[in-house]
Each structure stands twice: as structure tokens, then as C-alpha cells.
CSV table of C-alpha atoms in Angstrom, one decimal:
chain,number,residue,atom,x,y,z
A,1,GLU,CA,0.0,0.0,0.0
A,2,ASP,CA,1.3,3.5,-0.9
A,3,LYS,CA,2.2,5.6,2.0
A,4,VAL,CA,3.0,9.3,2.5
A,5,VAL,CA,4.0,10.6,5.9
A,6,GLN,CA,4.3,14.2,6.9
A,7,SER,CA,6.0,15.6,9.9
A,8,PRO,CA,5.4,17.4,12.1
A,9,LEU,CA,1.6,17.3,12.1
A,10,SER,CA,1.4,20.7,13.6
A,11,LEU,CA,3.9,23.6,14.2
A,12,VAL,CA,3.6,27.0,15.9
A,13,VAL,CA,6.3,29.6,15.1
A,14,HIS,CA,6.7,33.3,15.4
A,15,GLU,CA,6.8,35.7,12.5
A,16,GLY,CA,10.2,35.9,11.0
A,17,ASP,CA,11.2,32.3,11.9
A,18,THR,CA,12.3,29.8,9.2
A,19,VAL,CA,10.4,26.4,9.1
A,20,THR,CA,11.1,23.1,7.5
A,21,LEU,CA,8.3,20.7,6.7
A,22,ASN,CA,9.0,17.1,6.0
A,23,CYS,CA,7.4,14.5,3.7
A,24,SER,CA,8.6,10.9,3.3
A,25,TYR,CA,7.0,8.3,1.1
A,26,GLU,CA,6.9,4.6,0.2
A,27,VAL,CA,5.1,4.1,-3.1
A,28,THR,CA,5.5,2.0,-6.2
A,29,ASN,CA,5.7,3.6,-9.7
A,30,PHE,CA,6.7,7.0,-8.4
A,31,ARG,CA,6.0,9.8,-10.9
A,32,SER,CA,6.1,13.1,-9.0
A,33,LEU,CA,5.8,14.8,-5.6
A,34,LEU,CA,3.6,17.8,-5.1
A,35,TRP,CA,3.2,20.4,-2.3
A,36,TYR,CA,-0.1,22.2,-1.8
A,37,LYS,CA,-1.2,25.0,0.7
A,38,GLN,CA,-4.7,24.7,2.1
A,39,GLU,CA,-6.2,27.6,4.0
A,40,LYS,CA,-9.9,27.3,4.3
A,41,LYS,CA,-11.1,25.7,1.1
A,42,ALA,CA,-9.3,24.5,-2.1
A,43,PRO,CA,-5.7,23.4,-1.8
A,44,THR,CA,-3.5,25.6,-4.0
A,45,PHE,CA,-0.6,24.3,-5.9
A,46,LEU,CA,2.9,25.2,-4.7
A,47,PHE,CA,5.5,22.9,-6.3
A,48,MET,CA,5.8,19.7,-8.4
A,49,LEU,CA,9.1,17.8,-8.1
A,50,THR,CA,10.2,15.0,-10.3
A,51,SER,CA,14.0,15.0,-10.2
A,52,SER,CA,16.3,14.6,-7.2
A,53,GLY,CA,18.4,17.4,-6.0
A,54,ILE,CA,16.9,20.2,-8.0
A,55,GLU,CA,15.5,22.9,-5.7
A,56,LYS,CA,12.3,24.7,-6.8
A,57,LYS,CA,11.9,28.2,-5.4
A,58,SER,CA,9.1,30.7,-5.3
A,59,GLY,CA,9.6,33.7,-3.2
A,60,ARG,CA,10.2,32.7,0.4
A,61,LEU,CA,9.2,29.1,-0.3
A,62,SER,CA,11.5,26.4,-1.6
A,63,SER,CA,11.4,22.6,-1.9
A,64,ILE,CA,13.7,19.8,-2.8
A,65,LEU,CA,13.3,16.1,-3.5
A,66,ASP,CA,15.6,13.2,-2.6
A,67,LYS,CA,14.5,10.1,-4.6
A,68,LYS,CA,17.2,7.9,-3.1
A,69,GLU,CA,16.1,8.5,0.5
A,70,LEU,CA,12.4,8.9,-0.5
A,71,PHE,CA,11.7,12.3,1.1
A,72,SER,CA,11.1,15.9,0.3
A,73,ILE,CA,11.3,19.1,2.4
A,74,LEU,CA,9.4,22.4,2.1
A,75,ASN,CA,11.2,25.4,3.5
A,76,ILE,CA,9.6,28.7,4.4
A,77,THR,CA,11.9,31.6,5.3
A,78,ALA,CA,10.9,34.8,7.1
A,79,THR,CA,7.5,33.4,7.9
A,80,GLN,CA,4.4,35.7,7.9
A,81,THR,CA,1.0,35.3,9.5
A,82,GLY,CA,-0.3,34.7,5.9
A,83,ASP,CA,1.7,31.5,5.8
A,84,SER,CA,-0.6,30.0,8.4
A,85,ALA,CA,-2.3,27.0,6.6
A,86,VAL,CA,-2.2,23.3,6.3
A,87,TYR,CA,0.6,22.2,3.9
A,88,LEU,CA,-0.2,19.0,2.1
A,89,CYS,CA,2.3,16.7,0.4
A,90,ALA,CA,1.1,14.3,-2.3
A,91,VAL,CA,2.9,11.7,-4.3
A,92,GLY,CA,1.8,10.9,-7.8
A,93,VAL,CA,2.0,7.3,-9.0
A,94,TYR,CA,1.1,5.4,-12.2
A,95,SER,CA,-1.8,3.1,-11.4
A,96,GLY,CA,-2.1,1.0,-14.5
A,97,ALA,CA,-3.7,1.5,-18.0
A,98,GLY,CA,-2.0,4.9,-18.3
A,99,SER,CA,-3.8,6.3,-15.3
A,100,TYR,CA,-2.2,8.4,-12.6
A,101,GLN,CA,-3.4,9.3,-9.1
A,102,LEU,CA,-2.2,11.1,-6.0
A,103,THR,CA,-1.7,9.8,-2.5
A,104,PHE,CA,-1.8,12.5,0.1
A,105,GLY,CA,-0.2,12.8,3.5
A,106,LYS,CA,-2.2,14.0,6.5
A,107,GLY,CA,-0.8,17.5,6.2
A,108,THR,CA,1.2,19.8,8.5
A,109,LYS,CA,-0.8,22.6,10.2
A,110,LEU,CA,1.5,25.7,10.4
A,111,SER,CA,0.5,28.5,12.7
A,112,VAL,CA,2.5,31.7,12.5
A,113,ILE,CA,1.9,34.1,15.4
A,114,PRO,CA,2.8,37.8,15.4
V,30,ASP,CA,-11.9,32.5,-16.0
V,31,GLY,CA,-11.0,28.8,-16.1
V,32,GLY,CA,-11.6,26.7,-13.1
V,33,ILE,CA,-13.5,24.1,-11.2
V,34,THR,CA,-16.9,24.8,-9.7
V,35,GLN,CA,-18.4,22.7,-6.9
V,36,SER,CA,-21.9,23.2,-5.7
V,37,PRO,CA,-23.5,23.6,-3.3
V,38,LYS,CA,-20.9,25.0,-0.8
V,39,TYR,CA,-22.8,23.6,2.2
V,40,LEU,CA,-25.3,20.7,2.1
V,41,PHE,CA,-27.4,19.3,4.9
V,42,ARG,CA,-29.3,16.0,4.6
V,43,LYS,CA,-31.1,13.5,6.8
V,44,GLU,CA,-29.7,10.1,7.3
V,45,GLY,CA,-31.0,7.6,4.7
V,46,GLN,CA,-31.2,10.0,1.9
V,47,ASN,CA,-29.0,10.0,-1.2
V,48,VAL,CA,-27.4,13.3,-2.2
V,49,THR,CA,-25.5,14.4,-5.3
V,50,LEU,CA,-22.6,16.8,-5.3
V,51,SER,CA,-21.9,18.7,-8.4
V,52,CYS,CA,-18.5,19.3,-10.0
V,53,GLU,CA,-18.0,21.2,-13.3
V,54,GLN,CA,-14.7,22.2,-14.9
V,55,ASN,CA,-14.0,24.4,-18.0
V,56,LEU,CA,-10.2,23.7,-18.1
V,57,ASN,CA,-10.6,21.1,-20.8
V,58,HIS,CA,-9.0,18.5,-18.5
V,59,ASP,CA,-9.5,14.8,-19.3
V,60,ALA,CA,-8.9,13.6,-15.7
V,61,MET,CA,-11.2,14.3,-12.8
V,62,TYR,CA,-11.1,13.2,-9.2
V,63,TRP,CA,-13.2,13.2,-6.0
V,64,TYR,CA,-11.5,13.3,-2.6
V,65,ARG,CA,-12.9,13.3,0.9
V,66,GLN,CA,-11.2,15.2,3.7
V,67,ASP,CA,-11.8,14.6,7.4
V,68,PRO,CA,-10.0,16.4,10.3
V,69,GLY,CA,-6.5,14.9,10.8
V,70,GLN,CA,-7.0,12.5,7.9
V,71,GLY,CA,-5.6,14.3,4.9
V,72,LEU,CA,-7.3,13.7,1.5
V,73,ARG,CA,-8.6,10.3,0.6
V,74,LEU,CA,-9.5,9.3,-3.0
V,75,ILE,CA,-13.1,8.2,-3.6
V,76,TYR,CA,-13.3,7.9,-7.4
V,77,TYR,CA,-11.4,9.1,-10.4
V,78,SER,CA,-12.0,9.3,-14.2
V,79,GLN,CA,-9.4,9.6,-16.9
V,80,ILE,CA,-11.8,9.9,-19.8
V,81,VAL,CA,-15.5,10.3,-20.5
V,82,ASN,CA,-17.7,7.3,-19.8
V,83,ASP,CA,-14.9,5.6,-17.7
V,84,PHE,CA,-14.1,5.8,-14.0
V,85,GLN,CA,-12.3,3.8,-11.4
V,86,LYS,CA,-12.7,3.3,-7.7
V,87,GLY,CA,-10.3,5.0,-5.3
V,88,ASP,CA,-9.3,3.9,-1.8
V,89,ILE,CA,-12.7,4.6,-0.2
V,90,ALA,CA,-15.4,4.1,-2.9
V,91,GLU,CA,-17.9,2.1,-0.8
V,92,GLY,CA,-21.2,4.0,-0.4
V,93,TYR,CA,-20.4,6.4,-3.3
V,94,SER,CA,-21.2,6.4,-7.0
V,95,VAL,CA,-20.2,8.7,-9.9
V,96,SER,CA,-20.8,9.2,-13.6
V,97,ARG,CA,-18.8,10.8,-16.3
V,98,GLU,CA,-21.2,11.5,-19.2
V,99,LYS,CA,-19.5,14.7,-20.2
V,100,LYS,CA,-15.9,15.8,-20.1
V,101,GLU,CA,-16.8,18.9,-18.0
V,102,SER,CA,-18.9,17.2,-15.4
V,103,PHE,CA,-18.2,14.6,-12.7
V,104,PRO,CA,-21.0,14.4,-10.2
V,105,LEU,CA,-20.7,12.4,-7.0
V,106,THR,CA,-23.6,10.7,-5.3
V,107,VAL,CA,-23.3,9.9,-1.6
V,108,THR,CA,-25.7,7.0,-1.0
V,109,SER,CA,-27.4,5.9,2.2
V,110,ALA,CA,-25.0,3.0,2.3
V,111,GLN,CA,-22.1,5.3,3.2
V,112,LYS,CA,-21.7,4.8,6.9
V,113,ASN,CA,-20.2,8.2,7.9
V,114,PRO,CA,-20.9,10.7,5.1
V,115,THR,CA,-20.4,13.9,7.0
V,116,ALA,CA,-17.2,15.4,5.6
V,117,PHE,CA,-15.6,18.0,3.3
V,118,TYR,CA,-15.6,16.8,-0.3
V,119,LEU,CA,-13.1,18.1,-2.9
V,120,CYS,CA,-13.3,17.7,-6.6
V,121,ALA,CA,-10.2,18.1,-8.8
V,122,SER,CA,-9.1,17.9,-12.4
V,123,SER,CA,-5.8,17.6,-14.2
V,124,GLY,CA,-4.3,17.7,-17.7
V,125,PRO,CA,-1.4,15.7,-19.0
V,126,ASN,CA,1.7,16.2,-16.8
V,127,SER,CA,0.1,18.9,-14.8
V,128,PRO,CA,-0.8,19.2,-11.1
V,129,LEU,CA,-4.3,18.8,-9.8
V,130,HIS,CA,-6.5,21.8,-9.7
V,131,PHE,CA,-9.1,21.8,-6.9
V,132,GLY,CA,-12.6,23.2,-6.5
V,133,ASN,CA,-13.6,25.0,-3.4
V,134,GLY,CA,-15.3,22.0,-1.9
V,135,THR,CA,-18.7,21.0,-0.6
V,136,ARG,CA,-19.2,20.5,3.2
V,137,LEU,CA,-21.8,17.8,3.7
V,138,THR,CA,-23.5,17.3,7.0
V,139,VAL,CA,-25.8,14.3,7.5
V,140,THR,CA,-27.9,14.2,10.7
């Protein structure tokens, strides 16, 4: 059974801190790893990673994938209260007959206090 | 604007009644998905469809049914056989080699 594990499950930091969120996985037929941010409703896409060792960056957020050790990290520097959200990690796998689906972790709830 | 529309936003039903959640997309995506989200559980896949008139069960399909008669539409019916239907339901779609795009969800409460 495919498994995606995120840690920590929740985190409280002060504005300006740097945080690292972790995602490890055990899946067959790996295709990609994705990070999403979920505030109140729809998860919004952050990054899609397919190759090891190549950092993806968007403003204060960055992410990297290690396909040998089967994990990814999401870094947020100089956190702001607007970063408070649940961060979801998902792994995309091929599931036969050309189809593709995502398995999600339980998420990390980040709270940034002023 | 392209996107995914789920309706209604909130839905209340009595136990024993079937209920259908709507999902429409105008992104011209072939693949569509239904997920259920419970507190502390992350997202769990109910059903997905890669093309019109075809769909597959996900990890928690029992008590649910879907149809895919049109590319744009992928409605989900929560039947009375679903033991614990109260949850937040998210619909998503994707194109080739692209990440999932999500709708804003429907919060279903069954009493």
C-alpha cells in the first residue's frame, strides 16, 4: 500500500522564523511529488518535483526532493501570518492502464503568530 | 476564468437520503477526481475518471457512485450505504503532466 507521511503534524512559530516541513514516502511507480497549501477551502498548488536534488523556489518558499532517501522538504523563510495554513504533500503514482493518481499525507498545520 | 466549480458549498441531509454533489470544470482536462477530507486524515481518493464514460474506484469508494457522461462534469452521489458521510468533499481535475486543480469543496452534514 502506498504511504505518504508528513511531519510534524502541527507547528507553531513566530513571524520571521524559518520552518522546514518534511514528507517521506513509500510508493510503487513514483512519478512526482507535489506540495499544496490549504487555507480554508481548495488546496492551492505550490510545487511539483520529479527530479532529485533540484531545488524549486518561489519567493520565500523552496522545496527539494531526494528520490534515493524517499523524502522531500518544504522550507519557508521569514514566515508571515499569511503563511498559516495546512501544507499537504502528495505523491503521484502510475496506477495502470496509463492512469495516474495522487496519495496525500495528512498535512502539517502551520500557525504563525505575530 | 477557467476553473472548477463545486456546488453547493454547504449541504445538509437527513440520514438515509441519497445526495448528489456537483463538479464542473472548464479547463478542458481529461482527468477528474473526488476526494474526501476529514479532520486529521488528509485527503482520501473516492473515485477518479481519466476519460469520458470511464471511471475507477479509489481507496474509499464504498457507499459512493459517480458518472462521467460529459468531459466537463463529474457528479458524486453519496448513497445511504455510506456509513459516515459527514465530511468535506473536494473535486479536482488535471491535464497531462500537470498538477491537480481543486474546486472550493462542498461541506456535507448528515444528521
